[in-house]
Amino acid sequence: MSILEVTGLTKRFGGLTAVSDVTFDIEEGQVYGVVGPNGAGKTTFLKTIAGFLPALEGIYSLGNQTTIGYFDQHSGAIRSEQTVLEHFSAQFPSLTEKEARSILGAYLFGGRDAQKRVSSLSGGEKARLVLAELLQSRPNFLVLDEPTNHLDQAAKEALKDAVREFKGTVILVSHEPEFYTDIVTDIW
């Protein structure tokens, strides 16, 4: 089943053509890697197919019942004076405290780490919290723009496991072949 169909997509950013006449069909359950040098237009491409930026030319359409979860490479900039547990629980009020702690534990926020103030977290910790929220929201199409930025090795492995276990479709940008090579089904 098709999650996203793109025909003739062209996008310019800052006067330069970032994406030119791209056509593809994204299938359900696949993990696609997008690679290239900095400034090549990867983020512009992701933001366009996720619907955050309009295409200059071409069409793209999401499949029926497709819900996007988007992780921006700057997602770790969240600010809150709540604890990690309070912040996460406020996003998902139907979870019991035990359920919220269990989910947070999978993202390395077990025990006392769940009581840290969000404002005191490192960039990598904030990124892990955003990823936990994103995956808990249950999208079926994940768009991940450099999700490993600021993550330590343990967090990268937890993210890799989460992507492997994810039942939907994933497009991710990464500059780390050791992260993506064994989880992607196709590289663009």
Short mmCIF file of N, CA and C in Angstrom, two decimals:
data_model
loop_
_atom_site.label_atom_id
_atom_site.label_comp_id
_atom_site.label_asym_id
_atom_site.label_seq_id
_atom_site.Cartn_x
_atom_site.Cartn_y
_atom_site.Cartn_z
N MET A 1 0.84 -1.18 0.00
CA MET A 1 0.00 0.00 0.00
C MET A 1 0.88 1.24 0.00
N SER A 2 0.48 2.23 -0.77
CA SER A 2 1.27 3.45 -0.89
C SER A 2 0.97 4.41 0.26
N ILE A 3 2.03 4.90 0.89
CA ILE A 3 1.93 5.87 1.96
C ILE A 3 2.00 7.29 1.39
N LEU A 4 2.85 7.46 0.38
CA LEU A 4 3.05 8.77 -0.22
C LEU A 4 3.42 8.59 -1.69
N GLU A 5 2.75 9.34 -2.55
CA GLU A 5 3.09 9.36 -3.98
C GLU A 5 3.52 10.77 -4.34
N VAL A 6 4.66 10.86 -5.03
CA VAL A 6 5.22 12.14 -5.43
C VAL A 6 5.49 12.09 -6.93
N THR A 7 5.03 13.12 -7.63
CA THR A 7 5.24 13.20 -9.08
C THR A 7 5.77 14.57 -9.45
N GLY A 8 6.97 14.61 -10.04
CA GLY A 8 7.53 15.85 -10.55
C GLY A 8 7.80 16.91 -9.51
N LEU A 9 8.13 16.51 -8.29
CA LEU A 9 8.34 17.47 -7.21
C LEU A 9 9.58 18.32 -7.46
N THR A 10 9.40 19.63 -7.39
CA THR A 10 10.51 20.57 -7.50
C THR A 10 10.36 21.58 -6.37
N LYS A 11 11.46 21.87 -5.71
CA LYS A 11 11.45 22.82 -4.60
C LYS A 11 12.73 23.62 -4.64
N ARG A 12 12.58 24.94 -4.56
CA ARG A 12 13.74 25.82 -4.47
C ARG A 12 13.77 26.42 -3.08
N PHE A 13 14.98 26.63 -2.60
CA PHE A 13 15.15 27.21 -1.28
C PHE A 13 16.32 28.18 -1.35
N GLY A 14 16.08 29.42 -0.99
CA GLY A 14 17.13 30.42 -1.04
C GLY A 14 17.66 30.67 -2.44
N GLY A 15 16.77 30.55 -3.45
CA GLY A 15 17.17 30.80 -4.83
C GLY A 15 17.81 29.61 -5.52
N LEU A 16 18.11 28.55 -4.77
CA LEU A 16 18.73 27.36 -5.35
C LEU A 16 17.70 26.24 -5.45
N THR A 17 17.84 25.40 -6.46
CA THR A 17 16.94 24.26 -6.60
C THR A 17 17.42 23.16 -5.67
N ALA A 18 16.62 22.85 -4.66
CA ALA A 18 16.97 21.82 -3.69
C ALA A 18 16.49 20.45 -4.15
N VAL A 19 15.36 20.41 -4.80
CA VAL A 19 14.76 19.17 -5.29
C VAL A 19 14.27 19.46 -6.70
N SER A 20 14.60 18.59 -7.65
CA SER A 20 14.23 18.86 -9.03
C SER A 20 13.58 17.65 -9.69
N ASP A 21 12.30 17.79 -10.04
CA ASP A 21 11.56 16.79 -10.81
C ASP A 21 11.68 15.38 -10.24
N VAL A 22 11.42 15.26 -8.94
CA VAL A 22 11.52 13.97 -8.25
C VAL A 22 10.17 13.26 -8.30
N THR A 23 10.21 11.97 -8.64
CA THR A 23 9.01 11.15 -8.67
C THR A 23 9.30 9.84 -7.94
N PHE A 24 8.45 9.47 -7.01
CA PHE A 24 8.61 8.20 -6.30
C PHE A 24 7.31 7.81 -5.62
N ASP A 25 7.28 6.59 -5.14
CA ASP A 25 6.13 6.04 -4.43
C ASP A 25 6.69 5.36 -3.18
N ILE A 26 6.25 5.79 -2.02
CA ILE A 26 6.73 5.22 -0.76
C ILE A 26 5.76 4.13 -0.31
N GLU A 27 6.31 2.97 -0.08
CA GLU A 27 5.50 1.83 0.32
C GLU A 27 5.43 1.67 1.83
N GLU A 28 4.33 1.13 2.29
CA GLU A 28 4.10 0.89 3.70
C GLU A 28 5.14 -0.08 4.27
N GLY A 29 5.64 0.25 5.46
CA GLY A 29 6.53 -0.65 6.17
C GLY A 29 7.99 -0.57 5.79
N GLN A 30 8.35 0.32 4.89
CA GLN A 30 9.74 0.46 4.44
C GLN A 30 10.47 1.52 5.27
N VAL A 31 11.80 1.43 5.30
CA VAL A 31 12.63 2.43 5.95
C VAL A 31 13.58 2.98 4.90
N TYR A 32 13.41 4.25 4.58
CA TYR A 32 14.21 4.91 3.54
C TYR A 32 15.23 5.83 4.19
N GLY A 33 16.46 5.79 3.71
CA GLY A 33 17.50 6.70 4.17
C GLY A 33 17.78 7.74 3.10
N VAL A 34 17.89 8.99 3.51
CA VAL A 34 18.23 10.08 2.60
C VAL A 34 19.60 10.58 3.03
N VAL A 35 20.57 10.51 2.11
CA VAL A 35 21.93 10.91 2.44
C VAL A 35 22.43 11.95 1.45
N GLY A 36 23.41 12.70 1.87
CA GLY A 36 24.01 13.72 1.01
C GLY A 36 24.75 14.73 1.87
N PRO A 37 25.53 15.57 1.22
CA PRO A 37 26.29 16.57 1.98
C PRO A 37 25.38 17.63 2.60
N ASN A 38 25.91 18.31 3.61
CA ASN A 38 25.18 19.44 4.20
C ASN A 38 24.88 20.46 3.11
N GLY A 39 23.68 21.03 3.16
CA GLY A 39 23.29 22.05 2.20
C GLY A 39 22.76 21.51 0.89
N ALA A 40 22.62 20.19 0.78
CA ALA A 40 22.16 19.58 -0.47
C ALA A 40 20.64 19.63 -0.64
N GLY A 41 19.91 19.98 0.42
CA GLY A 41 18.45 20.08 0.32
C GLY A 41 17.68 18.96 0.99
N LYS A 42 18.35 18.17 1.82
CA LYS A 42 17.67 17.04 2.48
C LYS A 42 16.54 17.51 3.40
N THR A 43 16.82 18.51 4.22
CA THR A 43 15.80 19.02 5.14
C THR A 43 14.65 19.66 4.37
N THR A 44 14.98 20.42 3.33
CA THR A 44 13.94 21.03 2.49
C THR A 44 13.06 19.95 1.88
N PHE A 45 13.67 18.89 1.40
CA PHE A 45 12.94 17.75 0.83
C PHE A 45 11.99 17.15 1.87
N LEU A 46 12.52 16.87 3.07
CA LEU A 46 11.68 16.26 4.11
C LEU A 46 10.53 17.18 4.51
N LYS A 47 10.82 18.46 4.70
CA LYS A 47 9.78 19.40 5.11
C LYS A 47 8.71 19.55 4.02
N THR A 48 9.12 19.41 2.77
CA THR A 48 8.15 19.50 1.68
C THR A 48 7.24 18.29 1.65
N ILE A 49 7.80 17.08 1.74
CA ILE A 49 6.93 15.90 1.70
C ILE A 49 6.10 15.75 2.97
N ALA A 50 6.57 16.36 4.07
CA ALA A 50 5.79 16.32 5.32
C ALA A 50 4.71 17.39 5.35
N GLY A 51 4.72 18.29 4.34
CA GLY A 51 3.68 19.30 4.25
C GLY A 51 3.98 20.61 4.95
N PHE A 52 5.22 20.80 5.43
CA PHE A 52 5.58 22.04 6.11
C PHE A 52 6.00 23.13 5.14
N LEU A 53 6.45 22.74 3.95
CA LEU A 53 6.83 23.69 2.91
C LEU A 53 6.07 23.34 1.64
N PRO A 54 5.60 24.35 0.91
CA PRO A 54 4.90 24.04 -0.34
C PRO A 54 5.88 23.67 -1.46
N ALA A 55 5.46 22.79 -2.33
CA ALA A 55 6.28 22.45 -3.51
C ALA A 55 6.17 23.58 -4.52
N LEU A 56 7.22 23.82 -5.25
CA LEU A 56 7.19 24.81 -6.31
C LEU A 56 6.43 24.25 -7.51
N GLU A 57 6.72 22.99 -7.81
CA GLU A 57 6.05 22.28 -8.90
C GLU A 57 5.84 20.84 -8.46
N GLY A 58 4.94 20.17 -9.15
CA GLY A 58 4.69 18.77 -8.88
C GLY A 58 3.59 18.57 -7.86
N ILE A 59 3.27 17.33 -7.64
CA ILE A 59 2.22 16.99 -6.69
C ILE A 59 2.71 15.88 -5.76
N TYR A 60 2.17 15.88 -4.59
CA TYR A 60 2.42 14.78 -3.67
C TYR A 60 1.14 14.55 -2.88
N SER A 61 0.85 13.29 -2.64
CA SER A 61 -0.37 12.99 -1.90
C SER A 61 -0.12 11.86 -0.93
N LEU A 62 -0.61 12.06 0.27
CA LEU A 62 -0.51 11.04 1.31
C LEU A 62 -1.60 9.99 1.10
N GLY A 63 -1.29 8.76 1.43
CA GLY A 63 -2.27 7.70 1.36
C GLY A 63 -3.35 7.90 2.42
N ASN A 64 -4.48 7.26 2.23
CA ASN A 64 -5.56 7.33 3.21
C ASN A 64 -5.07 6.82 4.56
N GLN A 65 -5.49 7.46 5.61
CA GLN A 65 -5.17 7.07 6.98
C GLN A 65 -3.69 7.23 7.33
N THR A 66 -2.93 8.00 6.54
CA THR A 66 -1.52 8.23 6.84
C THR A 66 -1.40 9.39 7.82
N THR A 67 -0.71 9.15 8.91
CA THR A 67 -0.44 10.20 9.89
C THR A 67 1.07 10.34 10.04
N ILE A 68 1.55 11.56 9.91
CA ILE A 68 2.99 11.83 9.93
C ILE A 68 3.44 12.22 11.32
N GLY A 69 4.56 11.65 11.71
CA GLY A 69 5.28 12.08 12.90
C GLY A 69 6.60 12.67 12.42
N TYR A 70 6.84 13.95 12.67
CA TYR A 70 8.02 14.63 12.13
C TYR A 70 8.98 15.01 13.25
N PHE A 71 10.23 14.58 13.11
CA PHE A 71 11.29 14.96 14.05
C PHE A 71 12.26 15.87 13.32
N ASP A 72 12.28 17.13 13.70
CA ASP A 72 13.17 18.12 13.13
C ASP A 72 14.53 18.01 13.81
N GLN A 73 15.60 18.28 13.08
CA GLN A 73 16.93 18.18 13.67
C GLN A 73 17.13 19.16 14.82
N HIS A 74 16.22 20.10 14.99
CA HIS A 74 16.30 21.05 16.10
C HIS A 74 15.22 20.80 17.15
N SER A 75 14.64 19.60 17.13
CA SER A 75 13.56 19.29 18.06
C SER A 75 13.99 19.30 19.52
N GLY A 76 15.27 19.18 19.77
CA GLY A 76 15.76 19.16 21.14
C GLY A 76 15.73 20.52 21.81
N ALA A 77 15.12 21.52 21.18
CA ALA A 77 15.08 22.86 21.75
C ALA A 77 13.86 23.09 22.65
N ILE A 78 13.18 22.02 23.07
CA ILE A 78 11.99 22.20 23.90
C ILE A 78 12.36 22.85 25.23
N ARG A 79 11.43 23.61 25.77
CA ARG A 79 11.65 24.30 27.04
C ARG A 79 10.45 24.01 27.95
N SER A 80 10.76 23.67 29.17
CA SER A 80 9.71 23.42 30.14
C SER A 80 10.36 23.37 31.52
N GLU A 81 9.64 23.85 32.51
CA GLU A 81 10.13 23.76 33.89
C GLU A 81 9.58 22.51 34.58
N GLN A 82 8.78 21.73 33.86
CA GLN A 82 8.26 20.49 34.42
C GLN A 82 9.36 19.43 34.45
N THR A 83 9.11 18.38 35.22
CA THR A 83 10.01 17.23 35.17
C THR A 83 9.72 16.47 33.89
N VAL A 84 10.64 15.58 33.52
CA VAL A 84 10.44 14.75 32.33
C VAL A 84 9.12 13.98 32.45
N LEU A 85 8.88 13.39 33.60
CA LEU A 85 7.65 12.62 33.81
C LEU A 85 6.42 13.51 33.70
N GLU A 86 6.45 14.68 34.33
CA GLU A 86 5.30 15.60 34.25
C GLU A 86 5.04 16.04 32.81
N HIS A 87 6.11 16.41 32.13
CA HIS A 87 5.99 16.87 30.75
C HIS A 87 5.41 15.78 29.86
N PHE A 88 5.95 14.58 29.95
CA PHE A 88 5.48 13.46 29.13
C PHE A 88 4.04 13.10 29.48
N SER A 89 3.74 13.03 30.76
CA SER A 89 2.39 12.67 31.21
C SER A 89 1.35 13.70 30.77
N ALA A 90 1.74 14.97 30.70
CA ALA A 90 0.81 16.01 30.24
C ALA A 90 0.46 15.81 28.77
N GLN A 91 1.40 15.27 28.01
CA GLN A 91 1.14 15.01 26.58
C GLN A 91 0.21 13.81 26.39
N PHE A 92 0.25 12.87 27.34
CA PHE A 92 -0.52 11.62 27.23
C PHE A 92 -1.25 11.34 28.55
N PRO A 93 -2.28 12.14 28.84
CA PRO A 93 -2.95 12.06 30.14
C PRO A 93 -3.67 10.73 30.40
N SER A 94 -3.91 9.94 29.37
CA SER A 94 -4.59 8.67 29.59
C SER A 94 -3.65 7.58 30.13
N LEU A 95 -2.35 7.84 30.11
CA LEU A 95 -1.39 6.87 30.64
C LEU A 95 -1.35 6.93 32.16
N THR A 96 -1.21 5.76 32.77
CA THR A 96 -0.97 5.75 34.22
C THR A 96 0.48 6.16 34.45
N GLU A 97 0.82 6.50 35.68
CA GLU A 97 2.20 6.87 35.98
C GLU A 97 3.13 5.70 35.69
N LYS A 98 2.69 4.50 36.02
CA LYS A 98 3.51 3.31 35.76
C LYS A 98 3.77 3.14 34.25
N GLU A 99 2.73 3.33 33.43
CA GLU A 99 2.89 3.22 31.98
C GLU A 99 3.84 4.30 31.45
N ALA A 100 3.65 5.54 31.92
CA ALA A 100 4.52 6.64 31.48
C ALA A 100 5.97 6.37 31.86
N ARG A 101 6.20 5.89 33.10
CA ARG A 101 7.56 5.58 33.53
C ARG A 101 8.17 4.46 32.70
N SER A 102 7.37 3.48 32.36
CA SER A 102 7.85 2.36 31.55
C SER A 102 8.30 2.84 30.16
N ILE A 103 7.48 3.68 29.55
CA ILE A 103 7.82 4.22 28.23
C ILE A 103 9.06 5.09 28.32
N LEU A 104 9.11 5.96 29.31
CA LEU A 104 10.27 6.83 29.47
C LEU A 104 11.53 6.01 29.75
N GLY A 105 11.40 4.92 30.47
CA GLY A 105 12.54 4.05 30.74
C GLY A 105 13.15 3.49 29.47
N ALA A 106 12.31 3.20 28.49
CA ALA A 106 12.81 2.70 27.20
C ALA A 106 13.63 3.75 26.47
N TYR A 107 13.46 5.02 26.83
CA TYR A 107 14.22 6.12 26.23
C TYR A 107 15.27 6.65 27.20
N LEU A 108 15.66 5.78 28.13
CA LEU A 108 16.75 6.05 29.07
C LEU A 108 16.41 7.12 30.10
N PHE A 109 15.14 7.25 30.44
CA PHE A 109 14.71 8.16 31.51
C PHE A 109 14.12 7.35 32.66
N GLY A 110 14.86 6.37 33.11
CA GLY A 110 14.39 5.54 34.22
C GLY A 110 14.71 6.18 35.56
N GLY A 111 13.99 5.73 36.59
CA GLY A 111 14.27 6.16 37.96
C GLY A 111 14.33 7.65 38.14
N ARG A 112 15.46 8.12 38.70
CA ARG A 112 15.63 9.54 39.01
C ARG A 112 15.68 10.42 37.77
N ASP A 113 16.08 9.85 36.62
CA ASP A 113 16.16 10.66 35.40
C ASP A 113 14.79 11.18 34.98
N ALA A 114 13.73 10.48 35.36
CA ALA A 114 12.37 10.94 35.04
C ALA A 114 11.99 12.16 35.87
N GLN A 115 12.76 12.43 36.93
CA GLN A 115 12.48 13.58 37.79
C GLN A 115 13.32 14.81 37.44
N LYS A 116 14.18 14.67 36.44
CA LYS A 116 14.96 15.84 36.01
C LYS A 116 14.03 16.87 35.39
N ARG A 117 14.37 18.14 35.55
CA ARG A 117 13.63 19.22 34.90
C ARG A 117 14.00 19.22 33.42
N VAL A 118 13.00 19.37 32.56
CA VAL A 118 13.24 19.41 31.12
C VAL A 118 14.24 20.51 30.79
N SER A 119 14.13 21.65 31.46
CA SER A 119 15.02 22.78 31.20
C SER A 119 16.48 22.47 31.50
N SER A 120 16.76 21.46 32.33
CA SER A 120 18.14 21.12 32.68
C SER A 120 18.71 19.99 31.83
N LEU A 121 17.92 19.44 30.90
CA LEU A 121 18.38 18.33 30.09
C LEU A 121 19.38 18.79 29.04
N SER A 122 20.27 17.89 28.68
CA SER A 122 21.19 18.17 27.58
C SER A 122 20.43 18.12 26.26
N GLY A 123 21.06 18.55 25.18
CA GLY A 123 20.42 18.49 23.87
C GLY A 123 20.03 17.07 23.49
N GLY A 124 20.90 16.11 23.78
CA GLY A 124 20.60 14.72 23.47
C GLY A 124 19.44 14.18 24.30
N GLU A 125 19.39 14.56 25.57
CA GLU A 125 18.28 14.12 26.42
C GLU A 125 16.96 14.71 25.93
N LYS A 126 16.98 15.98 25.55
CA LYS A 126 15.76 16.59 25.02
C LYS A 126 15.32 15.90 23.73
N ALA A 127 16.28 15.56 22.89
CA ALA A 127 15.96 14.86 21.64
C ALA A 127 15.31 13.50 21.96
N ARG A 128 15.84 12.80 22.96
CA ARG A 128 15.24 11.51 23.35
C ARG A 128 13.81 11.69 23.84
N LEU A 129 13.57 12.75 24.60
CA LEU A 129 12.22 13.01 25.11
C LEU A 129 11.27 13.30 23.95
N VAL A 130 11.71 14.11 23.00
CA VAL A 130 10.87 14.42 21.83
C VAL A 130 10.58 13.14 21.04
N LEU A 131 11.59 12.29 20.88
CA LEU A 131 11.38 11.03 20.16
C LEU A 131 10.39 10.13 20.90
N ALA A 132 10.48 10.09 22.23
CA ALA A 132 9.53 9.30 23.01
C ALA A 132 8.11 9.81 22.78
N GLU A 133 7.93 11.13 22.80
CA GLU A 133 6.61 11.73 22.57
C GLU A 133 6.12 11.43 21.16
N LEU A 134 7.01 11.57 20.21
CA LEU A 134 6.67 11.34 18.81
C LEU A 134 6.19 9.91 18.59
N LEU A 135 6.95 8.95 19.08
CA LEU A 135 6.57 7.55 18.87
C LEU A 135 5.33 7.16 19.68
N GLN A 136 5.16 7.77 20.83
CA GLN A 136 3.96 7.48 21.63
C GLN A 136 2.70 8.02 20.98
N SER A 137 2.84 9.04 20.12
CA SER A 137 1.66 9.60 19.44
C SER A 137 1.15 8.69 18.33
N ARG A 138 1.86 7.62 18.06
CA ARG A 138 1.45 6.54 17.15
C ARG A 138 1.22 6.95 15.70
N PRO A 139 2.16 7.68 15.09
CA PRO A 139 2.02 7.93 13.65
C PRO A 139 2.29 6.64 12.89
N ASN A 140 1.92 6.59 11.62
CA ASN A 140 2.28 5.41 10.82
C ASN A 140 3.32 5.76 9.75
N PHE A 141 3.75 7.02 9.75
CA PHE A 141 4.78 7.48 8.82
C PHE A 141 5.70 8.44 9.58
N LEU A 142 6.93 8.00 9.85
CA LEU A 142 7.89 8.82 10.57
C LEU A 142 8.84 9.50 9.60
N VAL A 143 9.03 10.79 9.78
CA VAL A 143 9.99 11.55 9.01
C VAL A 143 11.00 12.09 10.03
N LEU A 144 12.22 11.56 9.98
CA LEU A 144 13.24 11.86 10.99
C LEU A 144 14.42 12.59 10.35
N ASP A 145 14.57 13.85 10.69
CA ASP A 145 15.65 14.67 10.13
C ASP A 145 16.81 14.72 11.12
N GLU A 146 17.84 13.95 10.84
CA GLU A 146 19.04 13.86 11.66
C GLU A 146 18.71 13.58 13.14
N PRO A 147 18.00 12.49 13.40
CA PRO A 147 17.58 12.20 14.77
C PRO A 147 18.73 11.84 15.71
N THR A 148 19.90 11.50 15.18
CA THR A 148 21.01 11.11 16.05
C THR A 148 21.87 12.28 16.51
N ASN A 149 21.58 13.48 15.99
CA ASN A 149 22.34 14.65 16.47
C ASN A 149 22.23 14.74 17.98
N HIS A 150 23.32 14.92 18.65
CA HIS A 150 23.39 15.13 20.12
C HIS A 150 23.13 13.86 20.92
N LEU A 151 22.93 12.71 20.28
CA LEU A 151 22.66 11.49 21.04
C LEU A 151 23.97 10.76 21.33
N ASP A 152 24.06 10.21 22.55
CA ASP A 152 25.21 9.37 22.85
C ASP A 152 24.96 7.98 22.26
N GLN A 153 25.94 7.09 22.37
CA GLN A 153 25.83 5.78 21.72
C GLN A 153 24.65 4.97 22.26
N ALA A 154 24.41 5.00 23.55
CA ALA A 154 23.28 4.23 24.13
C ALA A 154 21.95 4.73 23.58
N ALA A 155 21.81 6.04 23.45
CA ALA A 155 20.57 6.62 22.92
C ALA A 155 20.42 6.28 21.44
N LYS A 156 21.52 6.27 20.69
CA LYS A 156 21.46 5.90 19.27
C LYS A 156 20.99 4.46 19.12
N GLU A 157 21.49 3.58 19.98
CA GLU A 157 21.06 2.18 19.92
C GLU A 157 19.59 2.04 20.28
N ALA A 158 19.13 2.81 21.27
CA ALA A 158 17.70 2.77 21.64
C ALA A 158 16.84 3.27 20.48
N LEU A 159 17.29 4.31 19.80
CA LEU A 159 16.56 4.83 18.65
C LEU A 159 16.55 3.81 17.52
N LYS A 160 17.68 3.20 17.27
CA LYS A 160 17.76 2.19 16.21
C LYS A 160 16.79 1.05 16.50
N ASP A 161 16.72 0.61 17.76
CA ASP A 161 15.78 -0.45 18.15
C ASP A 161 14.34 0.01 17.93
N ALA A 162 14.06 1.27 18.27
CA ALA A 162 12.70 1.80 18.10
C ALA A 162 12.32 1.83 16.62
N VAL A 163 13.25 2.21 15.75
CA VAL A 163 12.97 2.23 14.31
C VAL A 163 12.75 0.82 13.80
N ARG A 164 13.56 -0.13 14.27
CA ARG A 164 13.39 -1.54 13.86
C ARG A 164 12.01 -2.08 14.26
N GLU A 165 11.56 -1.71 15.45
CA GLU A 165 10.29 -2.21 15.96
C GLU A 165 9.08 -1.46 15.41
N PHE A 166 9.31 -0.29 14.85
CA PHE A 166 8.22 0.53 14.33
C PHE A 166 7.55 -0.20 13.18
N LYS A 167 6.24 -0.27 13.20
CA LYS A 167 5.49 -1.03 12.20
C LYS A 167 5.14 -0.21 10.96
N GLY A 168 5.36 1.08 11.00
CA GLY A 168 5.00 1.93 9.87
C GLY A 168 6.17 2.17 8.93
N THR A 169 6.09 3.27 8.21
CA THR A 169 7.09 3.66 7.22
C THR A 169 7.97 4.76 7.81
N VAL A 170 9.24 4.75 7.45
CA VAL A 170 10.19 5.74 7.97
C VAL A 170 11.03 6.30 6.83
N ILE A 171 11.20 7.62 6.84
CA ILE A 171 12.21 8.28 6.02
C ILE A 171 13.13 8.99 7.00
N LEU A 172 14.43 8.75 6.89
CA LEU A 172 15.34 9.40 7.81
C LEU A 172 16.56 9.95 7.10
N VAL A 173 17.04 11.06 7.61
CA VAL A 173 18.29 11.66 7.16
C VAL A 173 19.30 11.42 8.26
N SER A 174 20.47 10.93 7.86
CA SER A 174 21.54 10.73 8.82
C SER A 174 22.87 10.83 8.11
N HIS A 175 23.86 11.32 8.83
CA HIS A 175 25.22 11.37 8.31
C HIS A 175 26.05 10.24 8.92
N GLU A 176 25.38 9.30 9.58
CA GLU A 176 26.08 8.24 10.30
C GLU A 176 25.72 6.87 9.73
N PRO A 177 26.51 6.38 8.76
CA PRO A 177 26.21 5.07 8.16
C PRO A 177 26.11 3.94 9.20
N GLU A 178 26.88 4.03 10.28
CA GLU A 178 26.81 2.98 11.31
C GLU A 178 25.44 2.97 11.99
N PHE A 179 24.71 4.07 11.91
CA PHE A 179 23.36 4.10 12.47
C PHE A 179 22.34 3.52 11.49
N TYR A 180 22.38 3.94 10.24
CA TYR A 180 21.29 3.61 9.33
C TYR A 180 21.50 2.40 8.43
N THR A 181 22.73 1.97 8.16
CA THR A 181 22.96 0.96 7.13
C THR A 181 22.17 -0.32 7.35
N ASP A 182 22.07 -0.79 8.55
CA ASP A 182 21.38 -2.06 8.75
C ASP A 182 19.89 -1.94 9.09
N ILE A 183 19.35 -0.71 9.01
CA ILE A 183 17.90 -0.58 9.26
C ILE A 183 17.14 -0.07 8.07
N VAL A 184 17.82 0.54 7.08
CA VAL A 184 17.10 1.06 5.91
C VAL A 184 16.90 -0.03 4.87
N THR A 185 15.80 0.06 4.15
CA THR A 185 15.52 -0.85 3.06
C THR A 185 15.92 -0.26 1.72
N ASP A 186 16.11 1.06 1.67
CA ASP A 186 16.50 1.74 0.45
C ASP A 186 17.20 3.04 0.82
N ILE A 187 18.23 3.41 0.09
CA ILE A 187 18.95 4.67 0.33
C ILE A 187 18.79 5.56 -0.89
N TRP A 188 18.42 6.82 -0.65
CA TRP A 188 18.31 7.81 -1.72
C TRP A 188 19.46 8.78 -1.59
#
